[in-house]
Amino acid sequence: MGRGKVELKRIENQTSRQVTFSKRRTGLLKKAFELSILCDAEVALLIFSPSGKAYQFASHDIDRTILRYKNEVGLSKSTNDQGFRATEVRRFEIEDMTRTIDELEARDKHFAGEDISTLGMKELKQLERQLRIGVERIRSKKRCIISEHINWLKRRHKILHEENIHLQKQVRLHELREGEGSSTILDSDASFELISKG
């Protein structure tokens, strides 16, 4: 019975990923060696591990093989070497960004409780600890926001209270002024009436 089809996707468990890398790297180097012997092919192979460690195989001098490749595809050393290096730098940056995005997306899924079947006990405990820390930060932030809102309400209440007192004073002052005006009018009318009778 043949082996089932293996889904090609990034291995989330770091230990499993490292073990798989070591096995696949050894197999790939062996295949490159066999290809160079069986087919008399000029083979050069470069591998960089996730941690940045370099592995290589070359059936001939690797610098000569790389130079031959660049000449073959039109990347002559004198004219396009700088452009080639810049392209390689961009490619490595893109690959690094892709790995970072994959890791962040995987972490986001883990925080949501998804795709955790590949995690071991150590990773699960670490995830649980991170979630507890996250919950505590959320609670602390909520307390801070509520406290700030309460303080704002108190300040607003004080301002409105002071404005209300000021308005009441203005109303009383206005009423007093109107009362004084009415008394003056009444006094004038009474005086006029006495003069008329006299």
mmCIF file of C-alpha atoms in Angstrom:
data_model
loop_
_atom_site.group_PDB
_atom_site.id
_atom_site.type_symbol
_atom_site.label_atom_id
_atom_site.label_comp_id
_atom_site.label_asym_id
_atom_site.label_seq_id
_atom_site.Cartn_x
_atom_site.Cartn_y
_atom_site.Cartn_z
ATOM 1 C CA MET A 1 0.000 0.000 0.000
ATOM 2 C CA GLY A 2 1.461 3.358 -1.070
ATOM 3 C CA ARG A 3 2.024 6.296 1.206
ATOM 4 C CA GLY A 4 -0.773 8.826 1.490
ATOM 5 C CA LYS A 5 -0.406 12.245 -0.046
ATOM 6 C CA VAL A 6 1.268 14.629 2.401
ATOM 7 C CA GLU A 7 -0.168 18.143 2.529
ATOM 8 C CA LEU A 8 2.604 20.655 1.939
ATOM 9 C CA LYS A 9 2.352 23.379 4.530
ATOM 10 C CA ARG A 10 4.601 24.929 7.132
ATOM 11 C CA ILE A 11 5.205 22.693 10.160
ATOM 12 C CA GLU A 12 4.129 24.716 13.185
ATOM 13 C CA ASN A 13 5.912 22.663 15.864
ATOM 14 C CA GLN A 14 9.487 23.959 15.999
ATOM 15 C CA THR A 15 11.032 20.638 17.076
ATOM 16 C CA SER A 16 9.226 18.690 14.356
ATOM 17 C CA ARG A 17 10.179 21.356 11.823
ATOM 18 C CA GLN A 18 13.883 21.089 12.735
ATOM 19 C CA VAL A 19 13.830 17.270 12.560
ATOM 20 C CA THR A 20 12.109 17.370 9.166
ATOM 21 C CA PHE A 21 14.595 19.961 7.896
ATOM 22 C CA SER A 22 17.566 17.797 8.886
ATOM 23 C CA LYS A 23 16.107 14.692 7.225
ATOM 24 C CA ARG A 24 15.042 16.473 4.029
ATOM 25 C CA ARG A 25 18.349 18.357 3.802
ATOM 26 C CA THR A 26 20.341 15.124 4.020
ATOM 27 C CA GLY A 27 18.129 13.520 1.394
ATOM 28 C CA LEU A 28 18.431 16.512 -0.933
ATOM 29 C CA LEU A 29 22.236 16.605 -0.665
ATOM 30 C CA LYS A 30 22.350 12.871 -1.367
ATOM 31 C CA LYS A 31 20.165 13.285 -4.464
ATOM 32 C CA ALA A 32 22.380 16.113 -5.724
ATOM 33 C CA PHE A 33 25.460 13.920 -5.309
ATOM 34 C CA GLU A 34 23.800 10.990 -7.086
ATOM 35 C CA LEU A 35 22.687 13.243 -9.952
ATOM 36 C CA SER A 36 26.232 14.521 -10.480
ATOM 37 C CA ILE A 37 27.668 10.964 -10.540
ATOM 38 C CA LEU A 38 24.989 9.121 -12.511
ATOM 39 C CA CYS A 39 24.416 11.798 -15.134
ATOM 40 C CA ASP A 40 27.822 13.511 -15.145
ATOM 41 C CA ALA A 41 26.024 16.766 -14.352
ATOM 42 C CA GLU A 42 27.547 19.878 -12.889
ATOM 43 C CA VAL A 43 25.510 20.396 -9.723
ATOM 44 C CA ALA A 44 25.615 23.153 -7.119
ATOM 45 C CA LEU A 45 23.239 23.237 -4.174
ATOM 46 C CA LEU A 46 22.874 25.931 -1.489
ATOM 47 C CA ILE A 47 20.630 25.544 1.563
ATOM 48 C CA PHE A 48 20.032 28.022 4.375
ATOM 49 C CA SER A 49 18.379 26.726 7.533
ATOM 50 C CA PRO A 50 15.642 28.773 9.277
ATOM 51 C CA SER A 51 18.319 29.953 11.715
ATOM 52 C CA GLY A 52 20.517 31.135 8.813
ATOM 53 C CA LYS A 53 23.106 28.333 8.782
ATOM 54 C CA ALA A 54 24.409 27.539 5.288
ATOM 55 C CA TYR A 55 24.796 24.077 3.736
ATOM 56 C CA GLN A 56 26.148 23.400 0.270
ATOM 57 C CA PHE A 57 27.104 20.736 -2.220
ATOM 58 C CA ALA A 58 29.061 21.230 -5.435
ATOM 59 C CA SER A 59 30.265 18.606 -7.864
ATOM 60 C CA HIS A 60 32.818 21.147 -9.123
ATOM 61 C CA ASP A 61 34.066 24.465 -7.774
ATOM 62 C CA ILE A 62 30.920 26.229 -6.579
ATOM 63 C CA ASP A 63 32.136 29.725 -7.536
ATOM 64 C CA ARG A 64 32.823 28.503 -11.060
ATOM 65 C CA THR A 65 29.377 26.927 -11.263
ATOM 66 C CA ILE A 66 27.699 30.138 -10.056
ATOM 67 C CA LEU A 67 29.686 32.209 -12.563
ATOM 68 C CA ARG A 68 28.719 29.786 -15.317
ATOM 69 C CA TYR A 69 25.073 30.112 -14.308
ATOM 70 C CA LYS A 70 25.203 33.920 -14.351
ATOM 71 C CA ASN A 71 26.841 33.934 -17.782
ATOM 72 C CA GLU A 72 24.279 31.421 -19.019
ATOM 73 C CA VAL A 73 21.293 33.578 -18.046
ATOM 74 C CA GLY A 74 22.946 36.840 -19.084
ATOM 75 C CA LEU A 75 24.146 38.054 -15.704
ATOM 76 C CA SER A 76 27.717 38.880 -16.662
ATOM 77 C CA LYS A 77 29.985 39.744 -13.750
ATOM 78 C CA SER A 78 31.059 43.064 -15.228
ATOM 79 C CA THR A 79 27.607 44.518 -15.907
ATOM 80 C CA ASN A 80 24.918 42.863 -13.838
ATOM 81 C CA ASP A 81 26.629 41.572 -10.705
ATOM 82 C CA GLN A 82 25.325 44.449 -8.590
ATOM 83 C CA GLY A 83 21.805 44.043 -9.933
ATOM 84 C CA PHE A 84 21.946 40.311 -9.266
ATOM 85 C CA ARG A 85 23.016 40.883 -5.668
ATOM 86 C CA ALA A 86 20.268 43.474 -5.182
ATOM 87 C CA THR A 87 17.712 41.029 -6.563
ATOM 88 C CA GLU A 88 18.949 38.327 -4.214
ATOM 89 C CA VAL A 89 18.762 40.696 -1.248
ATOM 90 C CA ARG A 90 15.177 41.585 -2.170
ATOM 91 C CA ARG A 91 14.317 37.918 -2.558
ATOM 92 C CA PHE A 92 15.710 37.091 0.883
ATOM 93 C CA GLU A 93 13.821 40.049 2.380
ATOM 94 C CA ILE A 94 10.580 38.851 0.794
ATOM 95 C CA GLU A 95 11.150 35.310 2.040
ATOM 96 C CA ASP A 96 11.899 36.615 5.535
ATOM 97 C CA MET A 97 8.760 38.765 5.513
ATOM 98 C CA THR A 98 6.725 35.792 4.284
ATOM 99 C CA ARG A 99 8.021 33.656 7.152
ATOM 100 C CA THR A 100 7.214 36.423 9.622
ATOM 101 C CA ILE A 101 3.685 36.770 8.239
ATOM 102 C CA ASP A 102 3.180 32.997 8.403
ATOM 103 C CA GLU A 103 4.381 32.929 12.015
ATOM 104 C CA LEU A 104 2.113 35.830 12.998
ATOM 105 C CA GLU A 105 -0.889 34.255 11.265
ATOM 106 C CA ALA A 106 -0.171 30.926 12.979
ATOM 107 C CA ARG A 107 0.126 32.684 16.348
ATOM 108 C CA ASP A 108 -3.131 34.509 15.700
ATOM 109 C CA LYS A 109 -4.852 31.179 14.979
ATOM 110 C CA HIS A 110 -3.384 29.707 18.146
ATOM 111 C CA PHE A 111 -4.711 32.618 20.210
ATOM 112 C CA ALA A 112 -8.133 31.978 18.661
ATOM 113 C CA GLY A 113 -7.900 28.314 19.683
ATOM 114 C CA GLU A 114 -7.476 27.133 16.081
ATOM 115 C CA ASP A 115 -4.879 24.844 14.524
ATOM 116 C CA ILE A 116 -3.396 23.735 17.863
ATOM 117 C CA SER A 117 -3.357 20.009 17.119
ATOM 118 C CA THR A 118 0.344 20.155 16.194
ATOM 119 C CA LEU A 119 1.376 21.875 19.432
ATOM 120 C CA GLY A 120 3.099 19.902 22.165
ATOM 121 C CA MET A 121 2.635 20.293 25.909
ATOM 122 C CA LYS A 122 5.402 22.893 26.163
ATOM 123 C CA GLU A 123 3.917 25.040 23.396
ATOM 124 C CA LEU A 124 0.413 24.700 24.868
ATOM 125 C CA LYS A 125 1.601 25.812 28.305
ATOM 126 C CA GLN A 126 3.406 28.774 26.744
ATOM 127 C CA LEU A 127 0.267 29.672 24.776
ATOM 128 C CA GLU A 128 -1.847 29.398 27.942
ATOM 129 C CA ARG A 129 0.570 31.702 29.788
ATOM 130 C CA GLN A 130 0.482 34.246 26.942
ATOM 131 C CA LEU A 131 -3.324 34.160 26.951
ATOM 132 C CA ARG A 132 -3.437 34.744 30.719
ATOM 133 C CA ILE A 133 -1.068 37.689 30.341
ATOM 134 C CA GLY A 134 -3.210 39.006 27.485
ATOM 135 C CA VAL A 135 -6.423 38.716 29.528
ATOM 136 C CA GLU A 136 -4.808 40.546 32.455
ATOM 137 C CA ARG A 137 -3.643 43.328 30.126
ATOM 138 C CA ILE A 138 -7.160 43.627 28.728
ATOM 139 C CA ARG A 139 -8.642 43.836 32.230
ATOM 140 C CA SER A 140 -6.058 46.428 33.240
ATOM 141 C CA LYS A 141 -6.831 48.490 30.144
ATOM 142 C CA LYS A 142 -10.573 48.247 30.837
ATOM 143 C CA ARG A 143 -10.039 49.405 34.428
ATOM 144 C CA CYS A 144 -7.930 52.309 33.182
ATOM 145 C CA ILE A 145 -10.571 53.343 30.619
ATOM 146 C CA ILE A 146 -13.391 53.088 33.182
ATOM 147 C CA SER A 147 -11.390 55.130 35.704
ATOM 148 C CA GLU A 148 -10.653 57.807 33.100
ATOM 149 C CA HIS A 149 -14.339 57.921 32.127
ATOM 150 C CA ILE A 150 -15.428 58.275 35.774
ATOM 151 C CA ASN A 151 -12.942 61.120 36.285
ATOM 152 C CA TRP A 152 -14.221 62.805 33.121
ATOM 153 C CA LEU A 153 -17.814 62.484 34.347
ATOM 154 C CA LYS A 154 -16.856 63.997 37.719
ATOM 155 C CA ARG A 155 -15.122 66.930 36.017
ATOM 156 C CA ARG A 156 -18.094 67.395 33.715
ATOM 157 C CA HIS A 157 -20.510 67.266 36.661
ATOM 158 C CA LYS A 158 -18.492 69.905 38.504
ATOM 159 C CA ILE A 159 -18.460 72.196 35.472
ATOM 160 C CA LEU A 160 -22.217 71.810 34.934
ATOM 161 C CA HIS A 161 -22.883 72.417 38.633
ATOM 162 C CA GLU A 162 -20.827 75.623 38.594
ATOM 163 C CA GLU A 163 -22.568 76.769 35.405
ATOM 164 C CA ASN A 164 -25.954 76.071 37.006
ATOM 165 C CA ILE A 165 -25.067 78.125 40.102
ATOM 166 C CA HIS A 166 -23.899 80.980 37.865
ATOM 167 C CA LEU A 167 -27.146 80.885 35.858
ATOM 168 C CA GLN A 168 -29.239 80.898 39.046
ATOM 169 C CA LYS A 169 -27.365 83.979 40.247
ATOM 170 C CA GLN A 170 -27.964 85.682 36.898
ATOM 171 C CA VAL A 171 -31.690 84.871 37.082
ATOM 172 C CA ARG A 172 -32.007 86.216 40.644
ATOM 173 C CA LEU A 173 -30.092 89.351 39.717
ATOM 174 C CA HIS A 174 -32.366 89.878 36.734
ATOM 175 C CA GLU A 175 -35.462 89.371 38.904
ATOM 176 C CA LEU A 176 -34.169 91.890 41.460
ATOM 177 C CA ARG A 177 -33.540 94.459 38.750
ATOM 178 C CA GLU A 178 -37.032 93.950 37.336
ATOM 179 C CA GLY A 179 -38.493 94.284 40.858
ATOM 180 C CA GLU A 180 -36.703 97.578 41.432
ATOM 181 C CA GLY A 181 -37.987 98.893 38.120
ATOM 182 C CA SER A 182 -41.584 98.008 39.004
ATOM 183 C CA SER A 183 -41.323 99.783 42.379
ATOM 184 C CA THR A 184 -40.090 102.961 40.695
ATOM 185 C CA ILE A 185 -43.027 102.933 38.297
ATOM 186 C CA LEU A 186 -45.515 102.441 41.149
ATOM 187 C CA ASP A 187 -43.984 105.308 43.126
ATOM 188 C CA SER A 188 -44.226 107.629 40.101
ATOM 189 C CA ASP A 189 -47.892 106.752 39.537
ATOM 190 C CA ALA A 190 -48.735 107.409 43.201
ATOM 191 C CA SER A 191 -47.035 110.820 43.127
ATOM 192 C CA PHE A 192 -48.869 111.800 39.949
ATOM 193 C CA GLU A 193 -52.202 110.829 41.514
ATOM 194 C CA LEU A 194 -51.592 112.987 44.629
ATOM 195 C CA ILE A 195 -50.674 116.008 42.506
ATOM 196 C CA SER A 196 -53.847 115.636 40.428
ATOM 197 C CA LYS A 197 -56.055 115.501 43.518
ATOM 198 C CA GLY A 198 -54.403 118.532 45.017
#
